[in-house]
Short mmCIF file of C-alpha atoms in Angstrom, two decimals:
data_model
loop_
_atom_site.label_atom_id
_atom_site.label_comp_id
_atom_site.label_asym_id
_atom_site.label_seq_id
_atom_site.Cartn_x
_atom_site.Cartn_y
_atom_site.Cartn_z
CA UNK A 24 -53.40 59.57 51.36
CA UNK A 25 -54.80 63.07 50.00
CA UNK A 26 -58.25 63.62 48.65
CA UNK A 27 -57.06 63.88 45.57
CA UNK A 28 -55.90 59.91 45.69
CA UNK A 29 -59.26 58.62 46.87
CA UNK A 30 -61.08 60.18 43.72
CA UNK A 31 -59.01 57.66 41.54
CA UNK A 32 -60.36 54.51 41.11
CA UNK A 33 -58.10 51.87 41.85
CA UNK A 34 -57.84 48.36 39.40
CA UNK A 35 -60.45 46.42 42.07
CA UNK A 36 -62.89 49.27 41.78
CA UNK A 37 -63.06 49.57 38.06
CA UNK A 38 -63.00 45.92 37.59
CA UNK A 39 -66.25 45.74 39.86
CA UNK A 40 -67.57 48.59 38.29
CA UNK A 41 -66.73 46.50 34.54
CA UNK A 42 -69.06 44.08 35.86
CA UNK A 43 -71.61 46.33 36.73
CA UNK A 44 -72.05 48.05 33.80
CA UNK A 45 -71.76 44.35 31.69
CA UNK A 46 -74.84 43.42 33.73
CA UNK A 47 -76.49 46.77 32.73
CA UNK A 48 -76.00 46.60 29.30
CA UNK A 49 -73.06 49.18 29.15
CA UNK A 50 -70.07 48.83 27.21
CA UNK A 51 -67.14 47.45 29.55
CA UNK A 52 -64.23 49.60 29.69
CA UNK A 53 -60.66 48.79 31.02
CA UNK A 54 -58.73 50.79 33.94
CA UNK A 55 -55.67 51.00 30.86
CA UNK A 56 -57.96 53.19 28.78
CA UNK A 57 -58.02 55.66 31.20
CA UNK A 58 -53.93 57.50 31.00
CA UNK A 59 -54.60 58.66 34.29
CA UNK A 60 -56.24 55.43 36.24
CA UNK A 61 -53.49 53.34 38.59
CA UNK A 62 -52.25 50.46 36.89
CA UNK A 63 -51.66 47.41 39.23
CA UNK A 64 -48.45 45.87 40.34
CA UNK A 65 -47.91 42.74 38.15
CA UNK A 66 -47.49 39.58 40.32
CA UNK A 67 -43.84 37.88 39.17
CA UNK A 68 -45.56 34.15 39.02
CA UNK A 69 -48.13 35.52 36.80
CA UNK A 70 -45.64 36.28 33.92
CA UNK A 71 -45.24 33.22 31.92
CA UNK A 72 -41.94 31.80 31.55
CA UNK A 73 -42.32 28.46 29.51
CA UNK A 74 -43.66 27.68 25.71
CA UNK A 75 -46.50 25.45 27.82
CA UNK A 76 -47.16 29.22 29.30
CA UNK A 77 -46.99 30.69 26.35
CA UNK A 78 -49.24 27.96 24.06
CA UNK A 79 -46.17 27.33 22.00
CA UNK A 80 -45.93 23.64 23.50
CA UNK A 81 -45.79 21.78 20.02
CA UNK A 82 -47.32 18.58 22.43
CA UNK A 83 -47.06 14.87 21.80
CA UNK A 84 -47.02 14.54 18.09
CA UNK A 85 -43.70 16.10 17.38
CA UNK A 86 -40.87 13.80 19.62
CA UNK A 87 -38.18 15.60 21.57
CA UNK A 88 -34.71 15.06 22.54
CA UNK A 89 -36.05 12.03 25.48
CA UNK A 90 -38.13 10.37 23.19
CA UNK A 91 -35.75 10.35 19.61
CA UNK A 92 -33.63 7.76 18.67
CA UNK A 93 -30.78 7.61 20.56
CA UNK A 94 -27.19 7.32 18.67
CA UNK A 95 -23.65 7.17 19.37
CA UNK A 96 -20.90 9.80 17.96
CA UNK A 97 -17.17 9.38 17.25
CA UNK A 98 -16.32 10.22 20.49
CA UNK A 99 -18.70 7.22 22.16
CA UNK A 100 -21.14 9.91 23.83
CA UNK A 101 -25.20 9.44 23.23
CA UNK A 102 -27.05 11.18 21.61
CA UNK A 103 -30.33 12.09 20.50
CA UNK A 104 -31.82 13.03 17.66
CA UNK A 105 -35.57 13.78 15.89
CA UNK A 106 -35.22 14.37 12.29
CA UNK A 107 -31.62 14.16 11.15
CA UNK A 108 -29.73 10.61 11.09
CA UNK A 109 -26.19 10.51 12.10
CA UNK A 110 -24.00 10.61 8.29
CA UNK A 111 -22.93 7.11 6.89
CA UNK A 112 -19.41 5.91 6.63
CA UNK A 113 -17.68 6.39 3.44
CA UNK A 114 -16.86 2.93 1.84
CA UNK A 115 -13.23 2.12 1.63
CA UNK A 116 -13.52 1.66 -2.16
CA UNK A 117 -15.12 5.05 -2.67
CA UNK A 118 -12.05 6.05 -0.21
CA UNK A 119 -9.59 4.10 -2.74
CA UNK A 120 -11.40 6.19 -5.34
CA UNK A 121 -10.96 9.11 -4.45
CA UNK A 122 -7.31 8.42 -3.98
CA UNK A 123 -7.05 7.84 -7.12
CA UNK A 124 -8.58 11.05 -8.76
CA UNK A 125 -6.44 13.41 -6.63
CA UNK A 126 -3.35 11.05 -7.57
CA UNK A 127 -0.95 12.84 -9.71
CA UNK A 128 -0.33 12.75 -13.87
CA UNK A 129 2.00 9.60 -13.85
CA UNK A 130 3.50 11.47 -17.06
CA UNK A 131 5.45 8.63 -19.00
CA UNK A 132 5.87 6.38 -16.19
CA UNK A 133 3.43 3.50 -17.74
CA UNK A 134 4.49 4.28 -20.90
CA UNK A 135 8.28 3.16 -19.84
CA UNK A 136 6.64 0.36 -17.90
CA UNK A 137 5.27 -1.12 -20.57
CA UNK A 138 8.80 -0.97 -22.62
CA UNK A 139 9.96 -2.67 -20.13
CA UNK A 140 7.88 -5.44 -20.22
CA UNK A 141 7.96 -5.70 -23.79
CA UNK A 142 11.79 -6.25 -24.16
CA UNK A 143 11.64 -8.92 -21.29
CA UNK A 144 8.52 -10.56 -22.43
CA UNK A 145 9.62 -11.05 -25.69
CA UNK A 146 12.85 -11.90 -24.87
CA UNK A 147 11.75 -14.47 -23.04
CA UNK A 148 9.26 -15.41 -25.18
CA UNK A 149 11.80 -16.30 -27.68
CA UNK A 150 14.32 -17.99 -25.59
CA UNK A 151 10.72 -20.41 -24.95
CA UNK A 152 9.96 -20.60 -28.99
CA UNK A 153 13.83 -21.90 -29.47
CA UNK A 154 13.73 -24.42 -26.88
CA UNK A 155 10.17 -25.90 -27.24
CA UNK A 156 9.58 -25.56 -31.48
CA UNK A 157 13.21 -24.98 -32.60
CA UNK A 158 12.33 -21.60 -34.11
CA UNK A 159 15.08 -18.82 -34.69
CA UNK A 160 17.56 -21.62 -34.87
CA UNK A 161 17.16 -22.82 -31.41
CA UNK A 162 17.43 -26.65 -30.26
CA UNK A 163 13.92 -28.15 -30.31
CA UNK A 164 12.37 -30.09 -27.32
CA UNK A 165 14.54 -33.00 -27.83
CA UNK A 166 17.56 -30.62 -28.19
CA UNK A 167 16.60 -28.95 -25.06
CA UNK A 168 16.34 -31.86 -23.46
CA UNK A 169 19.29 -33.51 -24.96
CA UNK A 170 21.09 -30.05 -23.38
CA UNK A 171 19.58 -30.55 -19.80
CA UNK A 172 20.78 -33.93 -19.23
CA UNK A 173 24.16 -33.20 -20.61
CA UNK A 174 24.42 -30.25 -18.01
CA UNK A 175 23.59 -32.59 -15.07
CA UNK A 176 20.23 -32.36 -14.91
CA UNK A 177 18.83 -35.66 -13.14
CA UNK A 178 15.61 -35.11 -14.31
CA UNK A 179 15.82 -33.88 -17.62
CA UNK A 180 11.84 -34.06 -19.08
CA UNK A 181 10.90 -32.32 -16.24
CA UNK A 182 13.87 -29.67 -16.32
CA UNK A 183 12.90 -28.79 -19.48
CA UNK A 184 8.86 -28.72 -18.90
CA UNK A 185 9.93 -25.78 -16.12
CA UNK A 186 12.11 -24.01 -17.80
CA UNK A 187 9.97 -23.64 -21.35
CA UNK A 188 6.89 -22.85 -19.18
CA UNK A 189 8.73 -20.54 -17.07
CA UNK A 190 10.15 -18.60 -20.07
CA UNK A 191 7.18 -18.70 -22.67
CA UNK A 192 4.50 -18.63 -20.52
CA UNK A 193 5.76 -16.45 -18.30
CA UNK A 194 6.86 -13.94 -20.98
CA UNK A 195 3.59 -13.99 -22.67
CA UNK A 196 1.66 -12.79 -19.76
CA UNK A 197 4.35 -10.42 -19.00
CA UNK A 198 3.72 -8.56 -22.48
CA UNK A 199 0.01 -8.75 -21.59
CA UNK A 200 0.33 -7.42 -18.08
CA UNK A 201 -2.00 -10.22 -16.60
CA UNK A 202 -1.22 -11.94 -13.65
CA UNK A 203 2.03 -9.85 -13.40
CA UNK A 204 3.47 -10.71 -9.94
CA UNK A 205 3.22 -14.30 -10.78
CA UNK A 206 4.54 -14.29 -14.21
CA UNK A 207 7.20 -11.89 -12.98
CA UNK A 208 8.17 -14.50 -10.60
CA UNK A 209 8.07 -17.42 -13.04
CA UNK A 210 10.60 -15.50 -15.10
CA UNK A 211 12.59 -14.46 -11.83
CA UNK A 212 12.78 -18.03 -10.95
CA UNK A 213 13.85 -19.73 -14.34
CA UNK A 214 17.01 -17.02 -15.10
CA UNK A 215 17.98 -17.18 -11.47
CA UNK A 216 18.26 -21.76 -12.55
CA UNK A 217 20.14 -20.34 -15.65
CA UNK A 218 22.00 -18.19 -13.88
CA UNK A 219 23.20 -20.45 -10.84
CA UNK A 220 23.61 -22.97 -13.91
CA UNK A 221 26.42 -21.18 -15.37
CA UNK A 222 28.31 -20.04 -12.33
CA UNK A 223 28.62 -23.48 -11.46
CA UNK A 224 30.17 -24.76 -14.67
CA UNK A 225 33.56 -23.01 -14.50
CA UNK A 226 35.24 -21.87 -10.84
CA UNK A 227 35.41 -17.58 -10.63
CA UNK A 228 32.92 -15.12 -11.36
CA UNK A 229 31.16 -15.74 -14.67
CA UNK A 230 30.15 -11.97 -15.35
CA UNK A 231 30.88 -12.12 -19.18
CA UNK A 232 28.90 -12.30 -21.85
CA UNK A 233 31.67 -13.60 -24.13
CA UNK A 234 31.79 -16.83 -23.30
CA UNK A 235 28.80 -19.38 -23.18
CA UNK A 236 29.06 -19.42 -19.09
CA UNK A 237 28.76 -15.88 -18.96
CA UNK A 238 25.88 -14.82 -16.37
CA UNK A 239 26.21 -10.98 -17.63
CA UNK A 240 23.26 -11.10 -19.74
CA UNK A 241 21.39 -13.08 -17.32
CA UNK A 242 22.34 -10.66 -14.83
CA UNK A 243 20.40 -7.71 -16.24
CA UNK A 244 17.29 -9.89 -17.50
CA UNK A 245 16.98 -10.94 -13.16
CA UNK A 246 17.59 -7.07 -12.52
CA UNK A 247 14.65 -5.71 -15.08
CA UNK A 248 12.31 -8.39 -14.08
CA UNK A 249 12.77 -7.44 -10.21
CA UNK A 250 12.28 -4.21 -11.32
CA UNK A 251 8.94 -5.13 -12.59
CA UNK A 252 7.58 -7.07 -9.25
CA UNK A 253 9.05 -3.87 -7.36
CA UNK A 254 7.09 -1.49 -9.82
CA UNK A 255 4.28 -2.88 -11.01
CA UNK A 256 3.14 -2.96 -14.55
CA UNK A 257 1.56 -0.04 -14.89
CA UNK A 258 -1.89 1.35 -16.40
CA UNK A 259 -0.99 -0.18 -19.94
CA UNK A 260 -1.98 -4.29 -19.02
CA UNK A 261 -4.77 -6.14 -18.01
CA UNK A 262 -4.00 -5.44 -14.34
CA UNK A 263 -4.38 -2.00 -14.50
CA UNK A 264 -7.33 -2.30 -12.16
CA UNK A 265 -5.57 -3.96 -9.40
CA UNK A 266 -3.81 -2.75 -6.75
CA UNK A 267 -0.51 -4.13 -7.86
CA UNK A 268 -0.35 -2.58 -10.94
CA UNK A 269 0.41 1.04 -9.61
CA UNK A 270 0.53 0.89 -5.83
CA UNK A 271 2.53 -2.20 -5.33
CA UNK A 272 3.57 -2.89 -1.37
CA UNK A 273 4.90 -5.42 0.89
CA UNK A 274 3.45 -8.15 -1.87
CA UNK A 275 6.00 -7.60 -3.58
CA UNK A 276 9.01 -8.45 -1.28
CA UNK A 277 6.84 -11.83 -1.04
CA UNK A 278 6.60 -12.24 -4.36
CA UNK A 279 10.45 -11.92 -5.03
CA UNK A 280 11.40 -14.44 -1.81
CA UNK A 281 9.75 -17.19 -3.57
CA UNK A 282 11.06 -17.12 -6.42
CA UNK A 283 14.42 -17.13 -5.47
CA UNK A 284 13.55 -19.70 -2.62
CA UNK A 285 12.06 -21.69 -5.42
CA UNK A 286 14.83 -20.69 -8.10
CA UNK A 287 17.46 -22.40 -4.91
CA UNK A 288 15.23 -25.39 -4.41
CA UNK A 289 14.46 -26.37 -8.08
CA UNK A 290 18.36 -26.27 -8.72
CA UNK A 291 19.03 -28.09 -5.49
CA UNK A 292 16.76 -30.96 -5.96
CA UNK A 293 17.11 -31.39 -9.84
CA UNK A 294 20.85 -30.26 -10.53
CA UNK A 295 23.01 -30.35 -7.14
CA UNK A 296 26.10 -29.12 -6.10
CA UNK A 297 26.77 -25.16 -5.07
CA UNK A 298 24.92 -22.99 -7.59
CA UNK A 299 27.75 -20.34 -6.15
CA UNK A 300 31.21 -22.04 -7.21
CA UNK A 301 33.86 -19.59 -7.50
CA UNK A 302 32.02 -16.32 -6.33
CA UNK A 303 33.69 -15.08 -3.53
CA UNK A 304 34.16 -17.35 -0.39
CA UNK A 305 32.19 -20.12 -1.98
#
């Protein structure tokens, strides 16, 4: 080490000299003030490395990831969290809503729908108002009933309670649009008995509508009213806020099964014989 070296106070020196001149009154000075005084090495564990080090440990008050509450993701992992909650599950009826704001313009579907209904409802409806008051020149109760015994009917009374209910109530709610699956069926069931009826008065294929055991006509009335249990209602009836009315499913193919199941059994139990003479192999 030259001369020159040991007239520099080293960072020891000053500091013992800072203490000096604190006891004497003097202002203390630093060894950084000077450019040319020889700053020290700093030690690498003295450089602070953590927020405790640094006084930015926020302490107790404010919990961490350890102490939050713990949740559980999609995925099954843990989790934890301080401030924000994990988001809620969407109900499935604000998931059924919002189905049905991004479903598309139906256009004139309900529209034709609810011509649909209207020519089978009241067609129905009136077949019901001939039998049970004798309007538009129809038979009357005891006509009606007069006609189901002389058909074969064993039970007559009660032929003719089914059948009027089936057609007049069934066609009322049918105009409505209430309770349409079930009225649907009700009017599936009693032209599928007047149908079966019919073809079982004369041997071949009755498909004529000239001739009073002609099954053409009810033919089409079975075909529009299955189309109705397939299709639903639509937004113009009183189930326009069920399911069924524009998003009918598998209910459907339920709905249609019994009433033909009970279409076979009322005919079986109250007529007898083979509601299918003459069509085909039968």
């Amino acid at each position: 080490m030259t001369d020159k070296s040991k007239d520099i106070p080293n960072a020891d020196d000053s500091a013992r000299a800072g203490q000096g001149a604190a006891a004497a009154g003097r202002p203390v000075t630093s060894p950084f003030d000077s450019p040319t005084g020889q700053m020290r090495k700093p030690n690498p564990k003295d450089i602070p490395r953590t927020d405790e080090d640094l006084g930015l440990d926020p302490g107790d008050e404010v919990p961490g990831a350890s102490t939050a509450h713990t949740g559980r993701d999609s995925a099954g992992e843990d989790y934890g969290y301080a401030t924000i909650p994990p988001a809620t599950a969407t109900s499935a009826e604000a998931v059924r809503l919002q189905r049905r704001n991004r479903e598309a313009r139906r256009g004139t579907l309900d529209l034709g729908l609810f011509v649909l209904r209207l020519v089978v409802g009241y067609t129905f409806i009136y077949h019901g108002l001939q039998k049970l008051t004798g309007w538009f020149h129809g038979p009357g109760l005891d006509g009606t009933e007069l006609m189901m015994e002389s058909g074969g009917w064993d039970y007559p009374s009660l032929a003719t309670a089914l059948v009027i209910a089936g057609e007049l109530g069934g066609g009322i709610l049918l105009v409505v649009g209430l309770a349409t699956p079930l009225a649907a069926g009700a009017v599936l069931a009693t032209i599928l008995n007047a149908w079966m009826w019919k073809q079982g008065m004369v041997p071949g294929f009755q498909y004529n509508a000239g001739t009073p055991t002609g099954v053409e006509l009810d033919s089409v009335l079975a075909g529009a009213t299955l189309a109705i249990i397939l299709t639903g209602p639509g937004r113009w009836s009183f189930d326009r806020t069920r399911g069924w009315a524009t998003r009918p499913a598998y209910g459907s193919f339920v709905v249609v099964l019994l009433a033909v199941a009970a279409a076979i059994a009322t005919f079986w139990f109250l007529h007898g014989g083979n509601p299918f003479q003459g069509v085909g192999p039968f």
